[in-house]
């Protein structure tokens, strides 16, 4: 079993290898970590420790538990190890200076530096993200990406019990506020001691760039407003997105819709999500192409995509922003009762969009996804929301990431799908009641093919249905007729 000194030395060695620090920093860092353990004596390790980065941090957390510094819960271990890793990090200003120095070489160099730093400091916990189950499945709209999310751990029962006695806190105001940078963390607020952000000025407003600690795709970043203000979609939003891809042309960036049901999980803080990843929507084929008289430089396409999507592209940033806003403002007041689209009910607005910006060569591109959040007696959670028969797979809001064709499915599915597989193959197992109708349907269809491929294809079909439910104009003859009717109003 490695001693404290062995583990500190090992962590310093790894940090030097990962260029977090230099050999010149080693003694200082060692002393600061020793202070966290309240020890004043250091013994030079006699044997080499071969634990990897994550094993070393886990062992250091265990020593803190054994010494009574923290409770034996994942949350407290995370807080403690984040505090350790913070010792290795420069100040926010130092990181920003290095970021912009790298940007002088290329935008890709800058983001690669910051992304690697966020991993090497364990702010992005890559060992947990590696547990996610990921695969690609086919659909009528091209391939879709499926992730069963296992990276965000469930709370320990001991943590849940202790949370009942934790007083309410109003600092930081929310998970996205700039006050999270360097915040130690509590049982009710995640550890952020090793969290860093980059200040940006876009479209005459101040923003902060950070990475998501639970990556849903490559270089999953978040652009957040420096002020705590609610999500909104205005003409400025579209300029914000396009200014971002002008600065980082290798990234996409998008916004969740600004209304409940069709919006994201956090509507209390203005933010966007981006990254370096090709989503299924980017591979979607074109059904029709045209131009609008008011914006002749903009190529407009209707995409073969389950959610109703208009793709705009032009070398003129301003034209794409203004055209996006024109479509948005037209859609906000548009009704077509024959296909259940009402712009408002008793003064409550229902129509909005999910905008996604990227740069392709010299062209600025905006995907404008039409959304509507109406409910009905038949569909109380949303007419254009996953319907009841797919809730056993996905009941949550269809936000930006799902809109683009990447399913983020709950971790519970991993074990539940094993039960479904066994049931399909005729074994005596208990299937969750909400999966049983699906399992029976699959059992009748199963012809003895490879079971994992069979269940993945079936899951892909369910996710396709999830997306089709969220489309306001369905891609059938009736839906396309009504879609063209809307396009004609433009």
Coordinates of C-alpha atoms in Angstrom, one line a residue:
X1 CA 0.0 0.0 0.0
X2 CA 1.4 3.4 -1.0
X3 CA 2.2 5.9 1.6
X4 CA 1.1 9.5 1.5
X5 CA 4.6 10.6 0.4
X6 CA 4.6 8.0 -2.3
X7 CA 1.2 9.2 -3.6
X8 CA 2.1 12.9 -3.5
X9 CA 5.3 12.2 -5.4
X10 CA 3.4 10.1 -8.0
X11 CA 0.9 12.8 -8.6
X12 CA 3.6 15.4 -9.0
X13 CA 5.4 13.1 -11.5
X14 CA 2.1 12.7 -13.5
X15 CA 1.5 16.5 -13.4
X16 CA 5.0 17.2 -14.8
X17 CA 4.4 14.6 -17.6
X18 CA 1.1 16.3 -18.4
X19 CA 2.8 19.7 -18.4
X20 CA 0.6 21.0 -15.7
X21 CA 3.7 22.1 -13.8
X22 CA 7.5 22.0 -14.3
X23 CA 10.2 20.4 -12.1
X24 CA 10.8 23.9 -10.7
X25 CA 7.3 23.8 -9.2
X26 CA 7.6 20.3 -7.5
X27 CA 8.7 21.3 -4.0
X28 CA 6.1 24.1 -3.7
X29 CA 3.3 21.8 -4.9
X30 CA 4.5 19.0 -2.5
X31 CA 4.4 21.4 0.5
X32 CA 0.9 22.7 -0.4
X33 CA -0.5 19.2 -0.7
X34 CA 1.2 18.2 2.6
X35 CA -0.6 21.2 4.2
X36 CA -4.0 19.8 3.2
X37 CA -3.1 16.7 5.2
X38 CA -1.7 18.7 8.1
X39 CA 1.7 16.9 7.9
X40 CA 5.0 18.6 8.2
X41 CA 7.4 15.7 7.6
X42 CA 8.2 14.3 4.1
X43 CA 10.1 11.1 3.4
X44 CA 11.6 10.6 -0.1
X45 CA 9.9 7.5 -1.6
X46 CA 12.1 4.5 -1.7
X47 CA 10.0 2.6 -4.2
X48 CA 8.4 3.8 -7.4
X49 CA 4.6 4.0 -7.4
X50 CA 3.0 2.9 -10.7
X51 CA -0.6 4.0 -10.0
X52 CA -2.3 6.0 -12.8
X53 CA -3.7 9.5 -12.4
X54 CA -7.1 8.4 -11.2
X55 CA -5.9 5.6 -9.0
X56 CA -3.5 8.1 -7.3
X57 CA -6.3 10.6 -6.6
X58 CA -8.6 7.8 -5.3
X59 CA -5.8 6.6 -2.9
X60 CA -5.2 10.2 -1.7
X61 CA -8.9 10.6 -1.1
X62 CA -8.9 7.3 0.9
X63 CA -6.2 8.6 3.2
X64 CA -8.2 11.8 3.8
X65 CA -11.1 9.6 4.8
X66 CA -9.0 7.4 7.1
X67 CA -7.6 10.5 8.8
X68 CA -11.1 11.8 9.4
X69 CA -10.7 14.9 7.3
X70 CA -13.7 14.0 5.1
X71 CA -16.6 11.6 5.1
X72 CA -16.5 8.4 2.9
X73 CA -18.8 9.8 0.2
X74 CA -18.1 10.5 -3.4
X75 CA -19.1 14.2 -3.1
X76 CA -16.6 14.8 -0.3
X77 CA -13.9 12.9 -2.1
X78 CA -14.5 14.9 -5.2
X79 CA -14.3 18.2 -3.2
X80 CA -11.0 17.1 -1.6
X81 CA -9.3 15.9 -4.8
X82 CA -10.4 19.0 -6.7
X83 CA -8.8 21.1 -3.9
X84 CA -5.6 19.0 -4.4
X85 CA -5.6 19.5 -8.2
X86 CA -6.2 23.2 -7.8
X87 CA -2.7 23.4 -6.3
X88 CA -1.3 22.5 -9.7
X89 CA -3.2 25.2 -11.7
X90 CA -2.1 28.7 -12.6
X91 CA -4.4 31.6 -11.7
X92 CA -7.3 32.4 -14.1
X93 CA -5.3 35.3 -15.5
X94 CA -2.3 33.1 -16.2
X95 CA -4.4 30.5 -18.0
X96 CA -6.1 33.2 -20.1
X97 CA -2.7 34.6 -21.0
X98 CA -1.6 31.2 -22.2
X99 CA -4.8 30.7 -24.1
X100 CA -4.5 33.9 -26.1
X101 CA -0.8 33.3 -26.7
X102 CA -1.8 29.9 -28.2
X103 CA -4.6 31.6 -30.2
X104 CA -2.0 33.7 -32.0
X105 CA -0.8 30.4 -33.5
X106 CA -4.4 29.3 -34.3
X107 CA -7.9 29.1 -32.7
X108 CA -7.5 25.3 -32.6
X109 CA -4.2 25.6 -30.6
X110 CA -6.0 27.8 -28.0
X111 CA -9.0 25.5 -27.5
X112 CA -6.7 22.3 -27.5
X113 CA -4.6 23.9 -24.7
X114 CA -7.6 24.7 -22.6
X115 CA -9.3 21.4 -23.2
X116 CA -6.2 19.4 -22.3
X117 CA -5.7 21.5 -19.2
X118 CA -9.3 20.9 -18.1
X119 CA -8.7 17.1 -18.4
X120 CA -5.2 17.1 -16.8
X121 CA -6.5 19.0 -13.8
X122 CA -9.4 16.4 -13.4
X123 CA -12.0 19.1 -13.8
X124 CA -13.2 16.9 -16.7
X125 CA -13.2 13.5 -15.2
X126 CA -12.3 11.4 -18.2
X127 CA -12.3 8.1 -16.2
X128 CA -16.0 8.5 -15.5
X129 CA -16.8 9.6 -19.0
X130 CA -15.1 6.5 -20.4
X131 CA -17.9 4.4 -18.7
X132 CA -20.5 5.8 -21.1
X133 CA -21.9 3.3 -23.7
X134 CA -21.9 4.8 -27.2
X135 CA -22.9 3.5 -30.5
X136 CA -24.2 4.7 -33.9
X137 CA -27.5 3.4 -35.4
X138 CA -29.3 3.9 -38.7
X139 CA -32.5 5.8 -39.4
X140 CA -34.5 7.1 -42.4
X141 CA -32.6 10.4 -41.8
X142 CA -29.1 9.0 -41.7
X143 CA -27.1 7.6 -38.8
X144 CA -28.0 8.7 -35.2
X145 CA -25.6 8.7 -32.2
X146 CA -26.7 7.0 -29.0
X147 CA -25.1 7.5 -25.5
X148 CA -26.2 5.8 -22.3
X149 CA -24.8 8.2 -19.8
X150 CA -23.0 6.6 -16.9
X151 CA -20.5 9.4 -16.2
X152 CA -22.6 11.4 -13.8
X153 CA -22.7 9.3 -10.7
X154 CA -25.9 8.9 -8.6
X155 CA -25.8 10.3 -5.1
X156 CA -24.8 8.1 -2.3
X157 CA -27.6 7.3 0.2
X158 CA -25.5 8.9 2.9
X159 CA -25.2 12.1 0.9
X160 CA -29.0 12.2 0.3
X161 CA -29.6 11.8 4.1
X162 CA -27.1 14.6 4.9
X163 CA -28.5 16.9 2.3
X164 CA -31.7 17.2 4.3
X165 CA -29.8 19.1 6.9
X166 CA -27.8 21.4 4.5
X167 CA -29.1 25.0 4.7
X168 CA -30.1 26.6 1.4
X169 CA -27.3 28.5 -0.3
X170 CA -27.5 31.4 -2.7
X171 CA -23.8 31.5 -3.7
X172 CA -23.0 30.8 -6.5
X173 CA -26.4 31.7 -7.8
X174 CA -26.5 28.7 -10.1
X175 CA -24.3 26.0 -11.7
X176 CA -23.4 28.3 -14.6
X177 CA -22.5 31.5 -12.7
X178 CA -18.9 32.8 -12.9
X179 CA -18.7 32.6 -9.1
X180 CA -18.2 28.8 -9.6
X181 CA -14.6 29.4 -10.7
X182 CA -12.5 28.1 -7.8
X183 CA -15.5 27.4 -5.6
X184 CA -14.7 24.5 -3.2
X185 CA -18.1 22.8 -3.4
X186 CA -20.6 21.6 -0.9
X187 CA -22.9 18.6 -0.6
X188 CA -25.5 20.5 -2.6
X189 CA -23.1 22.2 -5.0
X190 CA -20.5 20.4 -7.1
X191 CA -16.7 20.8 -6.6
X192 CA -15.2 23.6 -8.7
X193 CA -11.9 24.3 -7.1
X194 CA -10.0 23.2 -10.2
X195 CA -12.5 24.9 -12.6
X196 CA -11.2 27.6 -14.9
X197 CA -12.9 29.8 -17.5
X198 CA -11.8 32.1 -20.4
X199 CA -13.2 35.6 -20.7
X200 CA -14.5 36.5 -24.1
X201 CA -16.1 39.7 -25.5
X202 CA -18.6 38.9 -28.3
X203 CA -21.3 41.1 -29.9
X204 CA -20.6 43.9 -27.3
X205 CA -21.2 41.7 -24.3
X206 CA -18.9 39.8 -21.8
X207 CA -19.0 36.0 -21.7
X208 CA -17.0 33.2 -20.1
X209 CA -16.0 30.0 -22.0
X210 CA -15.6 26.8 -20.1
X211 CA -15.9 23.0 -20.8
X212 CA -18.6 20.8 -19.4
X213 CA -17.3 18.5 -16.7
X214 CA -19.5 15.7 -18.1
X215 CA -18.6 15.7 -21.8
X216 CA -21.5 14.6 -23.9
X217 CA -19.3 14.9 -27.1
X218 CA -15.8 16.0 -28.1
X219 CA -14.7 19.3 -26.6
X220 CA -18.2 20.0 -25.2
X221 CA -18.0 23.7 -24.2
X222 CA -20.3 26.2 -22.6
X223 CA -20.4 29.9 -23.3
X224 CA -22.1 31.7 -20.4
X225 CA -23.1 35.2 -19.7
X226 CA -21.0 37.0 -17.1
X227 CA -24.2 38.2 -15.5
X228 CA -26.8 35.9 -14.0
X229 CA -29.8 36.5 -16.3
X230 CA -32.5 34.2 -17.8
X231 CA -32.2 32.5 -21.1
X232 CA -33.7 34.5 -24.0
X233 CA -33.8 34.4 -27.7
X234 CA -33.5 37.7 -29.6
X235 CA -31.7 39.0 -32.7
X236 CA -28.7 39.5 -30.5
X237 CA -28.6 35.7 -29.7
X238 CA -28.0 35.0 -33.4
X239 CA -25.2 37.5 -33.6
X240 CA -23.7 36.0 -30.4
X241 CA -23.6 32.6 -32.0
X242 CA -22.2 33.7 -35.2
X243 CA -19.6 35.9 -33.6
X244 CA -18.4 32.9 -31.6
X245 CA -17.9 30.7 -34.7
X246 CA -16.1 33.6 -36.4
X247 CA -13.7 33.6 -33.4
X248 CA -13.5 29.7 -33.3
X249 CA -14.3 28.5 -36.8
X250 CA -13.6 24.9 -35.9
X251 CA -16.4 24.8 -33.3
X252 CA -20.2 24.8 -33.6
X253 CA -22.4 26.5 -31.1
X254 CA -26.1 26.4 -30.4
X255 CA -28.8 27.6 -28.0
X256 CA -31.6 25.7 -26.3
X257 CA -35.0 27.0 -27.0
X258 CA -36.2 29.7 -24.5
X259 CA -39.5 28.1 -23.5
X260 CA -40.3 25.2 -21.1
X261 CA -40.8 21.7 -22.5
X262 CA -38.8 22.4 -25.6
X263 CA -36.1 24.3 -23.8
X264 CA -33.1 22.9 -21.9
X265 CA -32.7 22.0 -18.3
X266 CA -31.3 25.4 -17.2
X267 CA -33.3 28.4 -18.4
X268 CA -32.2 30.6 -15.5
X269 CA -28.9 31.6 -16.9
X270 CA -28.1 32.8 -20.4
X271 CA -25.7 30.2 -22.0
X272 CA -24.9 28.3 -25.2
X273 CA -23.3 25.0 -25.9
X274 CA -20.6 24.2 -28.5
X275 CA -17.7 22.0 -29.3
X276 CA -15.8 20.2 -32.0
X277 CA -18.1 17.4 -33.1
X278 CA -19.9 16.4 -36.3
X279 CA -23.5 15.7 -35.3
X280 CA -26.0 13.6 -37.3
X281 CA -27.9 16.8 -38.3
X282 CA -24.7 18.0 -40.0
X283 CA -24.9 15.0 -42.3
X284 CA -28.6 15.4 -43.1
X285 CA -29.5 15.6 -46.8
X286 CA -31.4 18.4 -48.4
X287 CA -35.0 18.1 -49.6
X288 CA -35.4 21.5 -51.2
X289 CA -33.3 24.6 -51.8
X290 CA -34.4 28.2 -52.4
X291 CA -33.6 31.8 -51.6
X292 CA -35.7 34.6 -49.9
X293 CA -36.1 37.8 -51.8
X294 CA -35.1 39.9 -48.8
X295 CA -31.8 37.9 -48.3
X296 CA -30.5 37.0 -51.8
X297 CA -27.0 36.1 -50.5
X298 CA -28.5 33.4 -48.2
X299 CA -29.0 29.8 -49.4
X300 CA -32.0 28.3 -47.7
X301 CA -32.5 24.5 -47.5
X302 CA -35.2 22.3 -46.0
X303 CA -33.4 19.3 -44.5
X304 CA -34.4 15.7 -44.4
X305 CA -34.4 15.7 -40.6
X306 CA -37.1 14.5 -38.1
X307 CA -37.3 17.9 -36.4
X308 CA -38.4 20.7 -38.8
X309 CA -35.1 22.3 -39.8
X310 CA -34.2 25.2 -42.1
X311 CA -30.5 25.5 -42.9
X312 CA -29.2 29.0 -43.9
X313 CA -25.7 29.6 -45.3
X314 CA -23.9 32.7 -46.6
X315 CA -20.4 34.3 -46.6
X316 CA -22.1 37.3 -45.0
X317 CA -22.4 37.0 -41.2
X318 CA -24.9 39.8 -40.9
X319 CA -27.2 38.3 -43.6
X320 CA -27.4 35.0 -41.8
X321 CA -28.1 36.6 -38.4
X322 CA -30.8 38.9 -39.9
X323 CA -32.4 36.1 -41.9
X324 CA -32.5 33.8 -38.8
X325 CA -34.2 36.6 -36.9
X326 CA -36.7 37.1 -39.8
X327 CA -37.7 33.4 -39.7
X328 CA -37.8 33.5 -35.9
X329 CA -40.1 36.5 -35.7
X330 CA -42.3 35.1 -38.5
X331 CA -42.6 31.7 -36.7
X332 CA -43.3 33.2 -33.3
X333 CA -46.7 34.5 -34.6
X334 CA -47.5 31.6 -37.0
X335 CA -50.4 29.3 -36.5
X336 CA -51.7 26.3 -38.5
X337 CA -54.5 24.6 -36.5
X338 CA -54.8 21.8 -39.0
X339 CA -51.4 20.4 -37.8
X340 CA -51.9 21.5 -34.1
X341 CA -49.7 24.6 -34.3
X342 CA -50.9 27.6 -32.4
X343 CA -48.6 30.5 -31.8
X344 CA -50.2 31.3 -28.4
X345 CA -53.0 30.4 -26.0
X346 CA -54.5 33.1 -23.8
X347 CA -51.4 35.2 -24.3
X348 CA -48.9 32.4 -23.6
X349 CA -46.4 32.0 -26.5
X350 CA -45.8 28.5 -27.9
X351 CA -43.5 29.0 -30.9
X352 CA -39.7 29.3 -30.7
X353 CA -36.6 27.9 -32.3
X354 CA -33.4 26.0 -31.5
X355 CA -30.6 27.8 -33.4
X356 CA -27.3 26.2 -34.2
X357 CA -24.3 28.0 -35.8
X358 CA -21.2 26.8 -37.5
X359 CA -18.7 27.8 -40.2
X360 CA -18.2 25.8 -43.3
X361 CA -15.3 27.2 -45.3
X362 CA -16.1 30.8 -45.9
X363 CA -19.8 30.4 -45.2
X364 CA -21.6 31.1 -42.0
X365 CA -24.2 28.4 -41.4
X366 CA -27.3 28.5 -39.1
X367 CA -29.6 25.6 -38.5
X368 CA -33.0 27.0 -37.5
X369 CA -35.1 24.2 -35.9
X370 CA -38.8 25.2 -35.4
X371 CA -40.2 24.3 -32.0
X372 CA -43.7 24.5 -30.3
X373 CA -44.4 23.7 -26.7
X374 CA -48.2 23.3 -26.7
X375 CA -49.8 20.6 -24.6
X376 CA -53.2 18.8 -24.9
X377 CA -55.3 16.3 -23.0
X378 CA -53.9 13.5 -25.2
X379 CA -50.3 14.7 -24.8
X380 CA -50.1 16.6 -21.4
X381 CA -46.3 16.7 -21.5
X382 CA -46.3 18.3 -25.0
X383 CA -47.8 17.7 -28.4
X384 CA -44.3 18.1 -30.0
X385 CA -42.5 16.2 -27.2
X386 CA -41.8 12.5 -26.9
X387 CA -45.1 10.7 -26.6
X388 CA -46.1 8.3 -23.9
X389 CA -45.1 5.2 -25.7
X390 CA -41.4 6.2 -25.9
X391 CA -41.2 7.6 -22.3
X392 CA -39.6 4.4 -21.1
X393 CA -36.6 5.4 -23.2
X394 CA -36.7 9.2 -23.1
X395 CA -39.2 11.4 -21.2
X396 CA -37.0 14.4 -20.6
X397 CA -36.9 17.6 -22.7
X398 CA -35.5 17.3 -26.2
X399 CA -32.9 20.0 -25.9
X400 CA -30.1 21.2 -28.2
X401 CA -28.0 18.0 -28.1
X402 CA -30.9 15.6 -28.9
X403 CA -32.1 18.1 -31.6
X404 CA -28.8 17.5 -33.4
X405 CA -29.2 13.7 -33.3
X406 CA -27.2 12.7 -30.2
X407 CA -29.3 10.8 -27.7
X408 CA -28.3 11.2 -24.0
X409 CA -30.1 8.3 -22.4
X410 CA -30.3 7.7 -18.6
X411 CA -27.8 5.3 -17.0
X412 CA -30.6 3.1 -15.7
X413 CA -31.1 1.7 -19.2
X414 CA -27.8 -0.2 -19.1
X415 CA -29.2 -2.9 -16.7
X416 CA -32.7 -2.6 -17.9
X417 CA -31.7 -3.4 -21.5
X418 CA -29.9 -6.5 -20.2
X419 CA -33.2 -7.6 -18.8
X420 CA -34.9 -6.9 -22.1
X421 CA -32.3 -8.9 -24.0
X422 CA -32.7 -11.9 -21.7
X423 CA -36.5 -11.7 -22.0
X424 CA -36.3 -11.6 -25.8
X425 CA -34.1 -14.7 -25.7
X426 CA -36.7 -16.6 -23.7
X427 CA -35.1 -16.4 -20.2
X428 CA -37.1 -16.2 -17.0
X429 CA -36.4 -12.6 -16.0
X430 CA -38.4 -9.7 -14.6
X431 CA -38.7 -6.8 -17.1
X432 CA -39.6 -3.3 -15.8
X433 CA -43.3 -2.8 -16.4
X434 CA -42.7 0.3 -18.5
X435 CA -40.5 -1.8 -20.9
X436 CA -42.7 -4.8 -21.0
X437 CA -44.9 -3.9 -24.1
X438 CA -41.7 -3.0 -26.0
X439 CA -40.0 -6.2 -24.9
X440 CA -42.9 -8.3 -26.0
X441 CA -43.0 -6.6 -29.4
X442 CA -39.2 -7.2 -29.8
X443 CA -39.5 -10.9 -28.7
X444 CA -42.1 -11.4 -31.5
X445 CA -39.7 -9.8 -34.1
X446 CA -36.5 -11.5 -32.9
X447 CA -35.2 -14.1 -35.3
X448 CA -32.0 -15.2 -33.5
X449 CA -29.7 -12.5 -34.8
X450 CA -26.8 -11.1 -32.7
X451 CA -28.7 -9.8 -29.7
X452 CA -26.6 -6.7 -29.0
X453 CA -26.9 -5.4 -32.6
X454 CA -30.7 -6.2 -32.5
X455 CA -31.3 -4.3 -29.3
X456 CA -29.2 -1.3 -30.5
X457 CA -31.2 -1.1 -33.7
X458 CA -34.4 -1.3 -31.7
X459 CA -33.2 1.5 -29.4
X460 CA -32.3 3.6 -32.4
X461 CA -35.8 3.2 -33.8
X462 CA -37.2 4.4 -30.5
X463 CA -34.9 7.5 -30.5
X464 CA -35.9 8.2 -34.1
X465 CA -39.5 8.2 -32.9
X466 CA -38.5 10.6 -30.0
X467 CA -37.2 13.0 -32.6
X468 CA -40.1 12.6 -35.0
X469 CA -42.6 13.4 -32.1
X470 CA -40.7 16.7 -31.6
X471 CA -41.0 17.7 -35.2
X472 CA -43.7 20.4 -35.8
X473 CA -44.1 19.5 -39.5
X474 CA -43.9 15.8 -40.0
X475 CA -41.9 14.6 -43.0
X476 CA -44.8 13.0 -44.8
X477 CA -47.0 14.4 -47.6
X478 CA -49.3 16.3 -45.3
X479 CA -46.5 17.7 -43.1
X480 CA -44.4 18.9 -46.0
X481 CA -47.4 20.6 -47.6
X482 CA -48.0 22.6 -44.4
X483 CA -44.2 23.2 -44.1
X484 CA -44.2 24.7 -47.6
X485 CA -47.2 26.8 -46.6
X486 CA -45.1 28.3 -43.8
X487 CA -42.1 28.8 -46.1
X488 CA -44.4 30.6 -48.5
X489 CA -45.2 33.2 -45.8
X490 CA -41.5 34.1 -45.8

